[in-house]
Short mmCIF file of C-alpha atoms in Angstrom, two decimals:
data_model
loop_
_atom_site.label_atom_id
_atom_site.label_comp_id
_atom_site.label_asym_id
_atom_site.label_seq_id
_atom_site.Cartn_x
_atom_site.Cartn_y
_atom_site.Cartn_z
CA THR A 1 -10.11 19.09 17.84
CA ASN A 2 -6.69 18.61 19.11
CA ASN A 3 -6.80 14.73 19.07
CA ALA A 4 -5.17 13.43 15.99
CA ASN A 5 -7.18 10.05 16.00
CA ILE A 6 -10.40 11.94 15.99
CA ASN A 7 -9.23 13.97 13.00
CA TYR A 8 -8.01 10.69 11.19
CA LEU A 9 -11.27 9.21 11.76
CA ALA A 10 -13.21 12.13 10.92
CA GLY A 11 -11.07 12.29 7.54
CA ARG A 12 -11.94 8.54 6.69
CA ILE A 13 -15.45 9.21 7.12
CA GLN A 14 -15.40 12.22 4.88
CA LEU A 15 -13.38 10.25 2.13
CA GLY A 16 -15.86 7.71 2.24
CA LEU A 17 -18.56 10.04 1.64
CA GLY A 18 -16.63 11.44 -1.25
CA LYS A 19 -15.97 14.64 0.57
CA TYR A 20 -12.31 14.92 -0.65
CA LYS A 21 -11.41 18.48 0.37
CA SER A 22 -12.92 17.95 3.84
CA ALA A 23 -11.13 14.51 4.26
CA LEU A 24 -7.71 16.23 3.36
CA LYS A 25 -8.53 18.85 5.85
CA TYR A 26 -8.85 16.37 8.77
CA PHE A 27 -5.92 14.24 7.58
CA LYS A 28 -3.64 17.36 7.54
CA LYS A 29 -4.92 18.22 10.96
CA ALA A 30 -4.16 14.50 12.10
CA LEU A 31 -0.57 14.98 10.82
CA GLU A 32 0.02 18.53 12.01
CA ILE A 33 -0.66 16.78 15.55
CA ALA A 34 1.07 13.54 15.07
CA PRO A 35 3.48 14.14 12.02
CA ASP A 36 5.18 10.61 12.82
CA ASN A 37 2.23 8.66 12.59
CA ALA A 38 2.48 6.19 9.46
CA LYS A 39 -1.18 5.46 9.30
CA TYR A 40 -1.93 9.10 8.73
CA HIS A 41 0.41 9.38 5.93
CA LEU A 42 -1.15 6.30 4.19
CA ALA A 43 -4.56 8.21 4.66
CA ILE A 44 -3.27 11.23 2.83
CA ALA A 45 -1.70 8.87 0.25
CA GLU A 46 -5.09 7.21 -0.40
CA HIS A 47 -6.57 10.79 -0.51
CA TYR A 48 -4.05 12.06 -3.07
CA ALA A 49 -4.51 8.75 -5.25
CA THR A 50 -8.14 9.37 -5.16
CA GLY A 51 -7.61 12.74 -6.80
CA GLY A 52 -4.90 11.43 -9.47
CA GLN A 53 -2.11 13.04 -7.46
CA ASN A 54 0.19 10.16 -7.76
CA ILE A 55 3.34 12.35 -6.97
CA PHE A 56 1.85 13.25 -3.66
CA ALA A 57 0.53 9.89 -2.92
CA LEU A 58 4.04 8.36 -3.42
CA LYS A 59 5.58 10.95 -1.28
CA HIS A 60 3.27 10.09 1.73
CA LEU A 61 3.71 6.19 1.18
CA ILE A 62 7.42 6.49 1.06
CA ILE A 63 7.34 8.66 4.55
CA ALA A 64 4.70 6.21 5.89
CA ASN A 65 7.19 3.36 5.10
CA GLN A 66 10.23 5.29 6.44
CA ILE A 67 8.28 5.94 9.79
CA ALA A 68 7.10 2.48 10.31
CA PRO A 69 9.04 -0.22 8.31
CA GLU A 70 7.68 -2.76 10.92
CA MET A 71 4.10 -2.07 9.40
CA PRO A 72 3.48 -4.54 6.75
CA ASP A 73 0.85 -2.22 5.28
CA THR A 74 3.45 0.45 4.34
CA TRP A 75 5.31 -2.08 2.34
CA VAL A 76 2.41 -3.54 0.64
CA ALA A 77 0.92 -0.05 -0.26
CA LEU A 78 4.31 1.03 -1.62
CA ILE A 79 4.86 -2.02 -3.61
CA LYS A 80 1.28 -2.09 -5.14
CA HIS A 81 1.99 1.55 -6.20
CA TYR A 82 5.16 0.71 -8.00
CA GLN A 83 3.60 -2.41 -9.64
CA LEU A 84 0.90 -0.19 -10.84
CA GLU A 85 3.26 2.34 -12.46
CA GLN A 86 4.64 -0.83 -14.31
CA LYS A 87 7.79 -0.47 -12.24
CA THR A 88 7.91 -4.21 -11.52
CA THR A 89 11.66 -4.29 -10.89
CA LYS A 90 11.42 -1.39 -8.36
CA ALA A 91 8.51 -3.45 -6.79
CA LEU A 92 10.69 -6.45 -6.50
CA GLU A 93 13.68 -4.59 -4.84
CA LEU A 94 11.27 -3.29 -2.18
CA ILE A 95 9.94 -6.94 -1.60
CA ASP A 96 13.47 -8.02 -0.91
CA ILE A 97 13.94 -5.12 1.51
CA ALA A 98 10.34 -5.64 2.92
CA MET A 99 11.15 -9.36 3.71
CA ARG A 100 14.06 -8.42 5.86
CA TYR A 101 11.40 -7.02 8.38
CA HIS A 102 8.53 -9.40 7.64
CA SER A 103 8.15 -12.96 6.76
CA ASP A 104 4.54 -12.68 5.86
CA ALA A 105 2.91 -14.69 3.08
CA VAL A 106 1.89 -11.56 1.27
CA PHE A 107 5.16 -10.61 0.39
CA LEU A 108 6.03 -13.85 -1.24
CA ALA A 109 2.67 -13.68 -3.07
CA LEU A 110 3.57 -10.46 -4.15
CA ARG A 111 6.87 -11.56 -5.56
CA GLY A 112 4.97 -14.03 -7.46
CA ILE A 113 2.88 -11.40 -8.92
CA CYS A 114 5.57 -9.27 -9.89
CA LEU A 115 7.50 -12.23 -11.53
CA LEU A 116 4.34 -13.13 -13.56
CA LYS A 117 4.23 -9.63 -14.97
CA LEU A 118 7.88 -10.01 -16.07
CA GLY A 119 6.97 -13.27 -17.59
CA TYR A 120 8.74 -15.72 -15.39
CA ARG A 121 5.86 -18.06 -15.07
CA GLU A 122 7.80 -20.89 -13.32
CA LYS A 123 9.31 -18.84 -10.63
CA ALA A 124 5.90 -16.92 -10.38
CA PHE A 125 4.17 -20.05 -9.45
CA TYR A 126 6.76 -21.22 -7.26
CA TRP A 127 6.62 -17.93 -4.93
CA LEU A 128 2.81 -18.03 -5.22
CA SER A 129 2.89 -21.83 -3.90
CA GLU A 130 5.32 -20.85 -1.23
CA ALA A 131 2.86 -18.04 -0.27
CA ILE A 132 0.04 -20.53 0.11
CA GLU A 133 1.97 -23.23 1.83
CA ASN A 134 3.56 -20.50 4.11
CA ASP A 135 0.41 -19.41 5.66
CA PHE A 136 -2.76 -20.43 3.82
CA ASP A 137 -4.79 -18.59 6.71
CA ASP A 138 -2.83 -15.21 6.21
CA ILE A 139 -5.67 -12.93 5.56
CA GLY A 140 -3.14 -10.01 4.29
CA MET A 141 -2.08 -12.28 1.49
CA PHE A 142 -5.67 -12.72 0.03
CA LEU A 143 -6.39 -9.16 0.52
CA ALA A 144 -3.14 -8.26 -1.36
CA LEU A 145 -4.46 -10.85 -4.18
CA SER A 146 -7.98 -10.07 -4.24
CA PRO A 147 -9.27 -7.68 -6.89
CA GLU A 148 -11.28 -5.76 -4.53
CA SER A 149 -8.52 -5.21 -1.90
CA MET A 150 -7.78 -1.89 -0.43
CA TYR A 151 -4.74 -1.70 -2.56
CA ASP A 152 -6.50 -2.67 -5.87
CA ARG A 153 -9.35 -0.07 -5.05
CA TYR A 154 -6.52 2.41 -4.59
CA ALA A 155 -5.04 1.38 -7.87
CA LYS A 156 -8.33 1.72 -9.62
CA LEU A 157 -8.61 5.18 -8.30
CA VAL A 158 -4.97 6.12 -9.47
CA PHE A 159 -4.40 4.09 -12.45
CA GLY A 160 -7.90 2.98 -13.96
CA ASN A 161 -7.98 -0.68 -14.82
CA LYS A 162 -4.36 -0.98 -15.83
CA PHE A 163 -3.54 -3.48 -12.81
#
């Protein structure tokens, strides 16, 4: 079909069924029709991560973020990718940039996580407290922190249980 969203949805279904080659075909078709759709780049990144092709996953995460910096998911996925590659300083740099676009509590929480990984417990707990105080009801923050979040499932696929 020549409908990008139908191809994207078909790809999501195929990916969920473990039919990775078929999923990629649909995602690529969606991107062919709508190359400036960040959601489609995120889907392809997830596909490549599933197959352990981290360089290709990162390429699509960066493209998604460049296309839609106003979309918090593009930032969170990219930040988590760098965290999982043990590039915590890079993740912190991206958090600073993301916070120019977003004031979401999820970025305060991610900052806390990065600082904790770097051994700055006091600073980490400050930012985690700020995140909770800022917006306790922000579901995105809890998804980012949850071990079973989309980003952590992505991480397990890419990096095993290192995160």
